[in-house]
Short mmCIF file of C-alpha atoms and ligand atoms in Angstrom, two decimals:
data_model
loop_
_atom_site.label_atom_id
_atom_site.label_comp_id
_atom_site.label_asym_id
_atom_site.label_seq_id
_atom_site.Cartn_x
_atom_site.Cartn_y
_atom_site.Cartn_z
CA UNK W 1 9.45 95.34 -86.02
CA UNK W 2 8.13 98.93 -84.25
CA UNK W 3 10.65 101.40 -84.94
CA UNK W 4 11.04 105.37 -84.89
CA UNK W 5 11.59 107.19 -88.45
CA UNK W 6 13.27 110.10 -88.41
CA UNK W 7 13.18 112.88 -90.90
CA UNK W 8 16.33 113.56 -91.96
CA UNK W 9 16.06 118.01 -92.73
CA UNK W 10 20.08 117.61 -92.97
CA UNK W 11 20.68 117.93 -88.82
CA UNK W 12 24.69 116.72 -88.90
CA UNK W 13 22.79 115.40 -85.02
CA UNK W 14 20.46 112.69 -87.19
CA UNK W 15 22.81 109.93 -86.10
CA UNK W 16 23.09 110.70 -82.90
CA UNK W 17 18.94 110.74 -82.65
CA UNK W 18 18.42 107.93 -83.80
CA UNK W 19 21.04 105.31 -82.09
CA UNK W 20 19.55 107.20 -78.74
CA UNK W 21 16.04 106.10 -79.45
CA UNK W 22 18.04 102.67 -80.24
CA UNK W 23 19.37 102.71 -76.79
CA UNK W 24 15.45 102.64 -75.61
CA UNK W 25 15.35 99.12 -77.21
CA UNK W 26 13.56 100.63 -80.38
CA UNK W 27 14.33 100.47 -83.51
CA UNK W 28 15.09 103.42 -85.51
CA UNK W 29 15.40 104.22 -88.84
CA UNK W 30 16.67 108.13 -91.11
CA UNK W 31 14.63 108.90 -94.10
CA UNK W 32 14.51 112.27 -96.19
CA UNK W 33 12.34 114.21 -94.56
CA UNK W 34 9.97 114.27 -98.58
CA UNK W 35 9.51 110.54 -97.85
CA UNK W 36 6.65 110.28 -99.08
CA UNK W 37 3.44 109.55 -97.10
CA UNK W 38 2.08 106.51 -97.54
CA UNK W 39 6.07 105.51 -96.34
CA UNK W 40 4.49 106.77 -93.12
CA UNK W 41 1.74 104.95 -93.05
CA UNK W 42 2.49 102.25 -91.65
CA UNK W 43 1.27 100.58 -88.38
CA UNK W 44 5.00 99.48 -87.01
CA UNK W 45 5.86 103.39 -86.71
CA UNK W 46 5.25 104.39 -83.52
CA UNK W 47 6.75 108.03 -83.58
CA UNK W 48 8.25 110.08 -85.69
CA UNK W 49 11.66 112.63 -85.17
CA UNK W 50 11.93 115.60 -87.27
CA UNK W 51 15.14 116.51 -87.31
CA UNK W 52 16.98 120.32 -87.05
CA UNK W 53 18.71 121.02 -90.26
CA UNK W 54 21.01 123.75 -92.27
CA UNK W 55 18.09 126.16 -93.23
CA UNK W 56 15.93 128.94 -92.69
CA UNK W 57 12.38 127.62 -93.34
CA UNK W 58 11.88 130.80 -95.33
CA UNK W 59 14.78 130.30 -97.36
CA UNK W 60 13.67 128.98 -100.68
CA UNK W 61 14.12 125.93 -101.06
CA UNK W 62 14.40 125.27 -97.44
CA UNK W 63 12.75 121.58 -96.84
CA UNK W 64 9.10 122.13 -96.22
CA UNK W 65 6.99 118.56 -95.51
CA UNK W 66 2.82 118.09 -96.39
CA UNK W 67 0.83 119.39 -93.19
CA UNK W 68 -0.93 115.80 -93.34
CA UNK W 69 1.97 114.40 -91.60
CA UNK W 70 0.26 115.83 -88.49
CA UNK W 71 -2.73 114.22 -88.96
CA UNK W 72 -1.78 110.48 -89.45
CA UNK W 73 -2.89 110.01 -86.00
CA UNK W 74 1.02 109.49 -85.43
CA UNK W 75 3.35 111.11 -82.03
CA UNK W 76 5.65 113.75 -83.06
CA UNK W 77 8.24 115.51 -81.69
CA UNK W 78 9.95 118.23 -83.80
CA UNK W 79 13.98 119.44 -82.57
CA UNK W 80 14.83 122.91 -83.72
CA UNK W 81 13.94 123.09 -87.50
CA UNK W 82 11.60 120.36 -87.19
CA UNK W 83 9.81 123.02 -84.27
CA UNK W 84 10.31 125.68 -86.64
CA UNK W 85 9.01 124.35 -89.43
CA UNK W 86 5.79 123.10 -87.06
CA UNK W 87 5.01 125.84 -86.09
CA UNK W 88 5.33 127.74 -89.65
CA UNK W 89 2.80 125.45 -91.07
CA UNK W 90 0.88 125.51 -87.63
CA UNK W 91 0.93 129.27 -88.43
CA UNK W 92 3.09 130.72 -85.34
CA UNK W 93 5.73 133.09 -86.16
CA UNK W 94 8.48 132.09 -87.40
CA UNK W 95 11.52 135.34 -86.74
CA UNK W 96 14.96 134.89 -89.10
CA UNK W 97 17.22 135.60 -86.31
CA UNK W 98 20.62 137.66 -87.90
CA UNK W 99 22.47 135.76 -85.02
CA UNK W 100 23.00 132.08 -84.68
CA UNK W 101 21.73 131.06 -80.64
CA UNK W 102 25.01 128.37 -80.56
CA UNK W 103 26.06 126.73 -77.19
CA UNK W 104 24.24 126.58 -73.35
CA UNK W 105 21.67 128.11 -72.11
CA UNK W 106 18.95 126.95 -69.24
CA UNK W 107 15.57 125.58 -69.60
CA UNK W 108 12.66 126.08 -67.09
CA UNK W 109 10.01 124.01 -66.89
CA UNK W 110 7.05 125.69 -67.10
CA UNK W 111 4.14 122.34 -67.39
CA UNK W 112 4.08 119.05 -67.12
CA UNK W 113 4.27 117.26 -69.63
CA UNK W 114 4.63 113.22 -70.56
CA UNK W 115 7.54 114.43 -72.15
CA UNK W 116 9.08 116.46 -69.35
CA UNK W 117 8.21 113.48 -66.45
CA UNK W 118 11.31 112.75 -64.72
CA UNK W 119 12.64 116.02 -64.92
CA UNK W 120 14.57 118.97 -63.32
CA UNK W 121 12.40 122.18 -63.51
CA UNK W 122 15.89 123.57 -64.11
CA UNK W 123 18.38 121.98 -66.61
CA UNK W 124 21.39 122.45 -68.57
CA UNK W 125 20.00 122.35 -72.81
CA UNK W 126 22.36 122.96 -76.77
CA UNK W 127 21.40 125.35 -78.74
CA UNK W 128 21.84 125.55 -82.24
CA UNK W 129 19.70 127.90 -84.14
CA UNK W 130 19.46 130.27 -86.69
CA UNK W 131 15.38 131.39 -86.30
CA UNK W 132 13.40 131.07 -83.22
CA UNK W 133 9.62 130.67 -83.03
CA UNK W 134 8.45 134.31 -81.53
CA UNK W 135 4.41 133.63 -81.37
CA UNK W 136 2.97 129.69 -81.57
CA UNK W 137 0.92 128.51 -83.26
CA UNK W 138 -2.75 128.82 -81.47
CA UNK W 139 -2.87 124.94 -81.47
CA UNK W 140 0.23 125.20 -79.48
CA UNK W 141 1.44 126.02 -75.77
CA UNK W 142 3.76 126.42 -73.89
CA UNK W 143 5.53 124.05 -71.61
CA UNK W 144 9.13 125.38 -71.42
CA UNK W 145 11.49 128.19 -72.49
CA UNK W 146 15.13 129.60 -71.91
CA UNK W 147 15.89 133.12 -71.82
CA UNK W 148 16.33 133.96 -75.40
CA UNK W 149 13.54 131.07 -76.55
CA UNK W 150 9.96 129.15 -76.42
CA UNK W 151 12.16 126.13 -75.74
CA UNK W 152 9.31 123.12 -75.29
CA UNK W 153 6.18 122.94 -76.57
CA UNK W 154 2.60 121.21 -77.43
CA UNK W 155 -0.17 120.68 -79.62
CA UNK W 156 -2.66 121.34 -77.20
CA UNK W 157 -5.08 118.17 -78.84
CA UNK W 158 -2.70 115.84 -80.31
CA UNK W 159 0.16 114.17 -79.68
CA UNK W 160 2.87 117.12 -81.52
CA UNK W 161 5.87 118.51 -79.50
CA UNK W 162 8.57 120.73 -80.04
CA UNK W 163 11.70 121.27 -78.88
CA UNK W 164 13.78 124.51 -79.59
CA UNK W 165 17.39 122.75 -78.25
CA UNK W 166 18.73 119.83 -78.85
CA UNK W 167 17.69 116.25 -76.20
CA UNK W 168 20.03 114.32 -78.64
CA UNK W 169 23.91 115.64 -77.77
CA UNK W 170 25.04 114.73 -74.37
CA UNK W 171 25.11 118.53 -73.90
CA UNK W 172 21.69 118.05 -73.13
CA UNK W 173 21.59 117.53 -69.10
CA UNK W 174 18.44 115.70 -68.89
CA UNK W 175 17.77 114.91 -73.18
CA UNK W 176 18.36 111.12 -72.41
CA UNK W 177 15.24 110.97 -70.34
CA UNK W 178 12.94 113.31 -72.60
CA UNK W 179 13.86 111.26 -75.40
CA UNK W 180 13.33 108.08 -73.45
CA UNK W 181 9.66 109.65 -72.46
CA UNK W 182 9.49 110.28 -75.56
CA UNK W 183 9.70 106.92 -77.53
CA UNK W 184 8.70 104.71 -74.42
CA UNK W 185 5.60 106.99 -73.19
CA UNK W 186 4.36 109.13 -75.82
CA UNK W 187 5.19 106.31 -78.39
CA UNK W 188 4.46 103.22 -76.63
CA UNK W 189 7.48 101.48 -78.58
CA UNK W 190 8.22 97.96 -78.14
CA UNK W 191 11.55 98.30 -76.77
CA UNK W 192 12.59 94.73 -78.67
CA UNK W 193 16.04 95.92 -80.83
CA UNK W 194 18.76 94.66 -79.09
CA UNK W 195 22.18 93.42 -80.70
CA UNK W 196 21.87 89.51 -78.79
CA UNK W 197 18.55 89.06 -81.04
CA UNK W 198 20.76 90.76 -84.11
CA UNK W 199 23.01 88.60 -84.10
CA UNK W 200 20.62 85.35 -84.10
CA UNK W 201 17.71 86.83 -85.99
CA UNK W 202 20.48 87.70 -88.75
CA UNK W 203 22.28 84.43 -88.28
CA UNK W 204 18.72 82.72 -89.01
CA UNK W 205 18.66 84.75 -92.15
CA UNK W 206 21.94 84.68 -93.50
CA UNK W 207 21.51 80.33 -92.91
CA UNK W 208 18.43 80.71 -94.86
CA UNK W 209 18.78 82.65 -97.59
CA UNK W 210 23.00 81.21 -99.11
CA UNK W 211 21.60 77.93 -98.17
CA UNK W 212 24.45 75.94 -99.53
CA UNK W 213 25.73 78.24 -102.07
CA UNK W 214 29.49 79.47 -101.95
CA UNK W 215 29.69 82.90 -100.41
CA UNK W 216 32.69 85.60 -101.00
CA UNK W 217 33.54 88.63 -99.02
CA UNK W 218 36.79 91.04 -99.05
CA UNK W 219 38.17 91.27 -95.60
CA UNK W 220 40.36 93.75 -95.23
CA UNK W 221 41.12 93.60 -91.69
CA UNK W 222 39.17 96.82 -91.02
CA UNK W 223 35.86 96.52 -88.43
CA UNK W 224 32.89 96.25 -91.11
CA UNK W 225 34.47 93.61 -92.87
CA UNK W 226 35.73 91.84 -90.40
CA UNK W 227 32.37 91.75 -88.34
CA UNK W 228 30.48 90.68 -91.18
CA UNK W 229 32.67 87.86 -92.05
CA UNK W 230 32.50 86.37 -88.58
CA UNK W 231 29.19 86.87 -88.99
CA UNK W 232 28.59 85.24 -91.76
CA UNK W 233 30.57 82.33 -90.92
CA UNK W 234 28.65 81.72 -87.21
CA UNK W 235 25.74 81.18 -89.53
CA UNK W 236 27.76 78.94 -92.86
CA UNK W 237 31.21 78.54 -91.70
CA UNK W 238 33.08 77.00 -95.09
CA UNK W 239 30.60 78.65 -97.29
CA UNK W 240 32.35 81.30 -96.57
CA UNK W 241 35.41 82.73 -98.47
CA UNK W 242 37.53 85.56 -97.92
CA UNK W 243 39.69 87.21 -100.10
CA UNK W 244 41.76 88.70 -98.74
CA UNK W 245 44.22 91.29 -100.51
CA UNK W 246 47.49 92.66 -98.99
CA UNK W 247 48.58 94.98 -100.83
CA UNK W 248 51.11 95.76 -99.57
CA UNK W 249 50.62 98.73 -98.08
CA UNK W 250 49.42 97.78 -94.90
CA UNK W 251 50.81 99.01 -91.78
CA UNK W 252 53.11 96.78 -89.91
CA UNK W 253 52.30 93.15 -89.59
CA UNK W 254 49.05 94.04 -89.94
CA UNK W 255 48.86 90.89 -92.77
CA UNK W 256 50.26 88.40 -91.08
CA UNK W 257 47.71 89.58 -87.77
CA UNK W 258 44.71 89.64 -89.86
CA UNK W 259 45.59 85.96 -91.49
CA UNK W 260 46.55 84.67 -88.11
CA UNK W 261 43.74 85.93 -86.49
CA UNK W 262 41.35 85.19 -89.22
CA UNK W 263 42.56 81.78 -90.92
CA UNK W 264 44.02 79.83 -87.72
CA UNK W 265 42.43 81.29 -84.83
CA UNK W 266 38.36 81.69 -86.59
CA UNK W 267 39.33 78.85 -89.00
CA UNK W 268 38.05 80.65 -91.59
CA UNK W 269 38.70 80.16 -95.28
CA UNK W 270 40.59 83.03 -96.42
CA UNK W 271 42.77 83.45 -99.28
CA UNK W 272 45.52 85.94 -98.31
CA UNK W 273 47.03 87.66 -101.79
CA UNK W 274 49.86 88.52 -101.62
CA UNK W 275 49.95 91.18 -104.47
CA UNK W 276 52.80 93.10 -102.80
CA UNK W 277 54.83 93.50 -106.01
CA UNK W 278 52.06 94.31 -108.20
CA UNK W 279 50.79 96.80 -106.65
CA UNK W 280 54.23 98.47 -106.56
CA UNK W 281 54.94 97.87 -109.93
CA UNK W 282 51.89 99.48 -110.78
CA UNK W 283 53.50 102.60 -108.83
CA UNK W 284 56.10 103.10 -109.85
CA UNK W 285 56.69 106.61 -111.16
CA UNK W 286 53.20 107.98 -110.24
CA UNK W 287 53.54 110.65 -107.61
CA UNK W 288 49.62 112.08 -108.04
CA UNK W 289 47.23 111.30 -105.33
CA UNK W 290 44.75 111.84 -107.26
CA UNK W 291 46.08 109.32 -109.41
CA UNK W 292 48.01 106.72 -106.94
CA UNK W 293 44.66 106.60 -105.41
CA UNK W 294 43.25 105.17 -109.07
CA UNK W 295 45.94 102.90 -109.73
CA UNK W 296 45.56 101.13 -106.30
CA UNK W 297 41.63 101.05 -106.67
CA UNK W 298 42.21 99.36 -110.06
CA UNK W 299 44.61 96.96 -109.37
CA UNK W 300 42.50 96.36 -106.60
CA UNK W 301 39.47 95.74 -108.19
CA UNK W 302 41.36 93.50 -110.90
CA UNK W 303 43.11 91.21 -108.27
CA UNK W 304 39.40 90.55 -106.78
CA UNK W 305 37.95 89.75 -109.67
CA UNK W 306 40.61 87.79 -110.57
CA UNK W 307 40.23 85.43 -107.22
CA UNK W 308 36.68 85.40 -107.75
CA UNK W 309 36.59 84.07 -111.31
CA UNK W 310 38.46 81.13 -109.50
CA UNK W 311 35.45 80.22 -107.19
CA UNK W 312 33.10 78.74 -109.53
CA UNK W 313 29.99 78.17 -107.06
CA UNK W 314 29.96 81.29 -105.56
CA UNK W 315 26.78 83.24 -105.72
CA UNK W 316 26.78 85.60 -103.01
CA UNK W 317 29.26 89.26 -102.29
CA UNK W 318 28.97 89.88 -98.99
CA UNK W 319 30.12 93.24 -97.74
CA UNK W 320 30.95 95.37 -94.73
CA UNK W 321 28.15 98.07 -95.57
CA UNK W 322 27.01 99.34 -92.68
CA UNK W 323 23.77 101.83 -91.74
CA UNK W 324 25.13 105.49 -92.24
CA UNK W 325 26.58 104.29 -95.78
CA UNK W 326 23.03 103.46 -97.05
CA UNK W 327 20.77 106.65 -95.92
CA UNK W 328 19.54 107.91 -98.76
CA UNK W 329 21.54 111.42 -99.47
CA UNK W 330 18.73 113.96 -99.76
CA UNK W 331 19.93 118.08 -100.52
CA UNK W 332 20.30 119.36 -97.81
CA UNK W 333 22.53 116.61 -96.77
CA UNK W 334 25.50 119.14 -97.57
CA UNK W 335 28.68 118.38 -98.99
CA UNK W 336 29.12 115.06 -96.28
CA UNK W 337 27.86 112.69 -98.58
CA UNK W 338 29.22 114.10 -101.74
CA UNK W 339 33.30 113.33 -99.78
CA UNK W 340 32.04 110.09 -98.61
CA UNK W 341 31.40 109.02 -101.79
CA UNK W 342 34.75 109.52 -103.29
CA UNK W 343 36.51 107.27 -100.09
CA UNK W 344 34.64 103.98 -101.35
CA UNK W 345 38.15 103.52 -102.81
CA UNK W 346 38.71 99.89 -102.51
CA UNK W 347 34.74 99.90 -102.80
CA UNK W 348 33.57 96.71 -105.01
CA UNK W 349 31.93 97.44 -108.33
CA UNK W 350 28.10 95.75 -108.98
CA UNK W 351 28.87 92.52 -110.15
CA UNK W 352 25.17 91.04 -111.64
CA UNK W 353 25.96 87.61 -111.08
CA UNK W 354 26.11 88.45 -107.58
CA UNK W 355 23.35 88.60 -105.48
CA UNK W 356 24.59 90.76 -102.13
CA UNK W 357 25.14 89.95 -98.62
CA UNK W 358 24.87 92.85 -95.88
CA UNK W 359 24.14 91.76 -92.77
CA UNK W 360 25.53 95.09 -91.18
CA UNK W 361 22.82 97.65 -93.55
CA UNK W 362 21.56 98.68 -89.90
CA UNK W 363 23.53 99.03 -88.06
CA UNK W 364 26.03 101.94 -86.97
CA UNK W 365 29.25 101.70 -86.33
CA UNK W 366 29.28 101.52 -82.95
CA UNK W 367 26.52 98.54 -82.70
CA UNK W 368 28.49 96.79 -85.40
CA UNK W 369 31.73 96.79 -82.29
CA UNK W 370 29.61 95.84 -80.44
CA UNK W 371 27.93 92.66 -82.51
CA UNK W 372 32.17 92.19 -83.25
CA UNK W 373 33.32 91.57 -79.66
CA UNK W 374 30.25 89.43 -78.70
CA UNK W 375 31.65 87.65 -81.90
CA UNK W 376 34.68 87.27 -79.98
CA UNK W 377 36.89 89.45 -82.06
CA UNK W 378 39.70 90.95 -80.34
CA UNK W 379 39.15 94.48 -78.72
CA UNK W 380 42.13 95.87 -80.37
CA UNK W 381 41.00 95.05 -83.83
CA UNK W 382 37.39 96.02 -83.30
CA UNK W 383 39.02 99.67 -81.32
CA UNK W 384 41.58 100.36 -84.20
CA UNK W 385 41.77 103.38 -86.17
CA UNK W 386 40.24 103.97 -89.71
CA UNK W 387 42.56 102.73 -92.29
CA UNK W 388 41.89 103.93 -95.93
CA UNK W 389 41.86 102.16 -98.77
CA UNK W 390 44.70 102.72 -100.51
CA UNK W 391 46.73 101.84 -97.40
CA UNK W 392 49.94 103.50 -97.03
CA UNK W 393 50.18 104.97 -100.39
CA UNK W 394 48.79 107.56 -99.89
CA UNK W 395 50.97 108.07 -96.50
CA UNK W 396 53.72 108.15 -98.62
CA UNK W 397 53.77 111.33 -100.49
CA UNK W 398 55.14 111.18 -104.22
CA UNK W 399 56.25 108.26 -105.60
CA UNK W 400 55.51 104.74 -104.51
CA UNK W 401 58.69 102.61 -102.92
CA UNK W 402 59.37 99.11 -101.09
CA UNK W 403 62.66 101.02 -98.95
CA UNK W 404 59.43 104.11 -98.57
CA UNK W 405 56.88 101.55 -96.94
CA UNK W 406 59.11 99.95 -94.79
CA UNK W 407 60.30 103.16 -93.39
CA UNK W 408 57.32 104.69 -93.38
CA UNK W 409 56.03 101.38 -91.77
CA UNK W 410 57.78 101.32 -88.45
CA UNK W 411 57.78 105.04 -87.68
CA UNK W 412 53.54 104.55 -87.30
CA UNK W 413 53.97 101.33 -85.22
CA UNK W 414 56.42 103.41 -83.29
CA UNK W 415 54.34 106.10 -83.03
CA UNK W 416 50.85 104.07 -82.91
CA UNK W 417 52.63 101.65 -79.73
CA UNK W 418 53.50 104.37 -77.77
CA UNK W 419 49.71 105.92 -77.76
CA UNK W 420 48.45 102.70 -76.74
CA UNK W 421 51.23 102.15 -74.07
CA UNK W 422 50.35 106.48 -72.96
CA UNK W 423 46.66 105.11 -72.94
CA UNK W 424 46.65 107.66 -75.73
CA UNK W 425 45.00 105.55 -78.86
CA UNK W 426 41.10 105.49 -77.66
CA UNK W 427 41.44 109.04 -76.68
CA UNK W 428 42.25 110.28 -80.09
CA UNK W 429 39.95 109.27 -83.65
CA UNK W 430 42.64 108.83 -85.85
CA UNK W 431 46.50 108.47 -85.82
CA UNK W 432 49.55 107.91 -87.83
CA UNK W 433 52.74 108.47 -89.41
CA UNK W 434 52.98 110.55 -93.60
CA UNK W 435 56.65 110.21 -95.60
CA UNK W 436 57.26 113.37 -96.81
CA UNK W 437 58.94 113.74 -99.78
CA UNK W 438 61.39 115.87 -98.51
CA UNK W 439 65.10 115.59 -96.38
CA UNK W 440 66.88 117.59 -94.16
CA UNK W 441 69.91 118.37 -92.51
CA UNK W 442 71.08 116.70 -88.99
CA UNK W 443 73.76 115.01 -86.53
CA UNK W 444 73.78 112.48 -85.19
CA UNK W 445 76.81 111.53 -83.13
CA UNK W 446 79.80 113.46 -84.58
CA UNK W 447 78.20 112.77 -88.23
CA UNK W 448 76.11 115.25 -90.47
CA UNK W 449 72.86 113.59 -91.62
CA UNK W 450 70.80 113.53 -94.30
CA UNK W 451 67.24 112.26 -94.41
CA UNK W 452 63.88 112.07 -95.14
CA UNK W 453 61.25 113.67 -92.45
CA UNK W 454 58.18 112.04 -91.58
CA UNK W 455 55.20 114.02 -90.04
CA UNK W 456 53.08 113.13 -87.11
CA UNK W 457 49.27 113.05 -87.44
CA UNK W 458 46.33 112.40 -84.76
CA UNK W 459 43.40 113.67 -85.35
CA UNK W 460 39.88 114.29 -83.43
CA UNK W 461 36.34 113.96 -84.94
CA UNK W 462 33.04 112.97 -84.14
CA UNK W 463 32.34 111.95 -87.36
CA UNK W 464 35.62 112.53 -90.12
CA UNK W 465 33.68 115.08 -91.85
CA UNK W 466 36.07 117.85 -89.71
CA UNK W 467 38.61 117.35 -87.11
CA UNK W 468 41.07 119.32 -84.87
CA UNK W 469 44.34 118.49 -84.16
CA UNK W 470 45.07 116.05 -80.93
CA UNK W 471 46.21 118.09 -78.26
CA UNK W 472 49.26 115.41 -77.37
CA UNK W 473 51.66 116.29 -74.81
CA UNK W 474 55.19 117.81 -75.70
CA UNK W 475 56.65 115.43 -73.45
CA UNK W 476 54.65 112.12 -75.07
CA UNK W 477 55.80 113.88 -78.50
CA UNK W 478 59.15 114.50 -78.13
CA UNK W 479 59.32 110.74 -76.84
CA UNK W 480 57.77 109.24 -80.54
CA UNK W 481 60.44 111.81 -82.43
CA UNK W 482 63.47 110.39 -80.45
CA UNK W 483 62.47 106.90 -81.05
CA UNK W 484 61.52 107.27 -84.80
CA UNK W 485 65.11 108.80 -85.59
CA UNK W 486 66.75 106.70 -83.03
CA UNK W 487 65.17 103.41 -84.42
CA UNK W 488 64.35 104.05 -87.85
CA UNK W 489 66.99 104.41 -91.03
CA UNK W 490 66.65 106.87 -92.89
CA UNK W 491 64.30 109.56 -90.95
CA UNK W 492 66.47 112.69 -88.43
CA UNK W 493 63.63 114.85 -88.85
CA UNK W 494 59.51 114.77 -87.12
CA UNK W 495 57.33 116.83 -87.21
CA UNK W 496 53.70 117.49 -85.33
CA UNK W 497 50.60 118.61 -87.78
CA UNK W 498 48.83 121.25 -86.65
CA UNK W 499 46.20 121.43 -89.89
CA UNK W 500 42.03 121.53 -88.33
CA UNK W 501 39.57 119.49 -90.74
CA UNK W 502 38.88 122.41 -92.38
CA UNK W 503 40.85 124.07 -93.99
CA UNK W 504 43.17 120.58 -94.13
CA UNK W 505 41.89 117.00 -94.27
CA UNK W 506 42.43 113.91 -92.28
CA UNK W 507 44.92 112.59 -94.64
CA UNK W 508 47.75 114.59 -96.15
CA UNK W 509 46.23 112.85 -99.75
P1 XMP Z 1 40.38 112.77 -95.16
O1 XMP Z 1 41.65 112.62 -95.37
O2 XMP Z 1 39.27 113.58 -95.85
O3 XMP Z 1 39.94 111.62 -94.14
O4 XMP Z 1 39.58 113.52 -94.46
C1 XMP Z 1 38.25 111.21 -93.59
C2 XMP Z 1 38.67 109.65 -93.64
O5 XMP Z 1 38.51 109.06 -94.59
C3 XMP Z 1 39.96 108.07 -95.20
N1 XMP Z 1 40.08 108.16 -96.29
C4 XMP Z 1 39.54 106.68 -96.87
N2 XMP Z 1 39.44 106.16 -96.53
N3 XMP Z 1 39.44 104.79 -98.98
C5 XMP Z 1 39.23 104.52 -97.79
O6 XMP Z 1 38.58 104.05 -97.99
C6 XMP Z 1 40.27 106.32 -98.82
O7 XMP Z 1 40.88 106.79 -100.65
C7 XMP Z 1 40.12 107.60 -97.96
N4 XMP Z 1 41.47 108.34 -98.40
C8 XMP Z 1 40.59 109.03 -96.18
C9 XMP Z 1 40.35 109.08 -94.13
O8 XMP Z 1 41.96 108.02 -93.86
C10 XMP Z 1 40.09 109.56 -92.50
O9 XMP Z 1 39.56 108.27 -91.74
#
């Protein structure tokens, strides 16, 4: 399949670049900037994009590339750091700035090129850079400027383009068109990537690979495992066996909903393992957050392994791994990748007896959602906020008990339903209630109360690495608080969490 490769210099926008390419019907891949040159010598690679990145070209250990990349006869688009490194390697002058230029600027196109076909002469672009190019390399010509920067440049003889701004973000008004021009006109990649084909091809591949063997999949009810299960089920029907470990730490009625949808509605082979007692027993007396995570993670694997052993003919283990999970992390990517790994608590150890089946490995989250919808999974399951592997175990601060789980489920359910009723659910990224190990005094009717406090948490984020608290309307919060206090026995005070990440995290534990 023809594709465009994004060389990763650590920009937070890399996945966005790759997504924008795919929106043009062309497959894209993100690979580390230092990938071996031989990897790029592939006739299916129609273009290369050099991403932005946090470094200065002069930093010690700054990511540099082999200059021979530019002689591969593959069109190249360098964005931000990608421009600076190109200019640096072609002997232009890159100057470190004391201050980052961050925000909107106005681009003026001074000379037409294939990259800017169909664009207005002036438009808004998004800048986020430290270094800037002071003097273009002799082989390059300037095609566009902003008041403070050389904004577009092109090699005089080769298809090498440079942009100082970020065409991949929506703040750049005509960025989409520039990426389209690069992908379809300059690289001449054929737009053959689409999700309908992907579904058909993947189903055929699964059939072919699995043959008459059995496949086991850990179904969590989350988007990725659900879509993977549905896709595999389409391919091999009853040969797929889903193991759904109900830890008892799920959201209200979640276990029943998952069972109803996949077992009854989709007719899948789902083994629901009700393990609430086991988990609660293991959690007794434990209040340290990391210890709780470990206990839940270990117990989860144990239950799963026990069930797996009962299925003697299974040869494959399916997982809902998606593309952001497999993009190889490079050092310039900073700590973001490491933060993620500790979250794979519900993840299962690689088992050498099994072959892995990961039908979503090539897809971004929003593509997974589109596949899920087109396979008939209801929108409310597909658009659900993420839910951590350890579940309510890390939203009940301190020691977990059955009563606390029930209180939290009820309070959380009220909050989530109100968000849905007020059309706010899709406007926030993740919302939930946290039960605090704190009691406070209140008054209800004429009676003094002394009960628990819950915190309402709602965060807005793109990548879950950083987040701001949602600016939910006060009237809305008022309504949620009143309902929780009136309807959930054991809670007499509600507080709203206004902490961003950093310094906070989204979850409280
Ligand atoms: P934090 O709290 O670190 O969370 O800001 C970022 C995102 O990760 C989710 N999260 C987890 N997911 N296992 C998971 O599968 C975990 O142990 C875990 N801890 C946090 C969290 O819900 C948020 O979406």
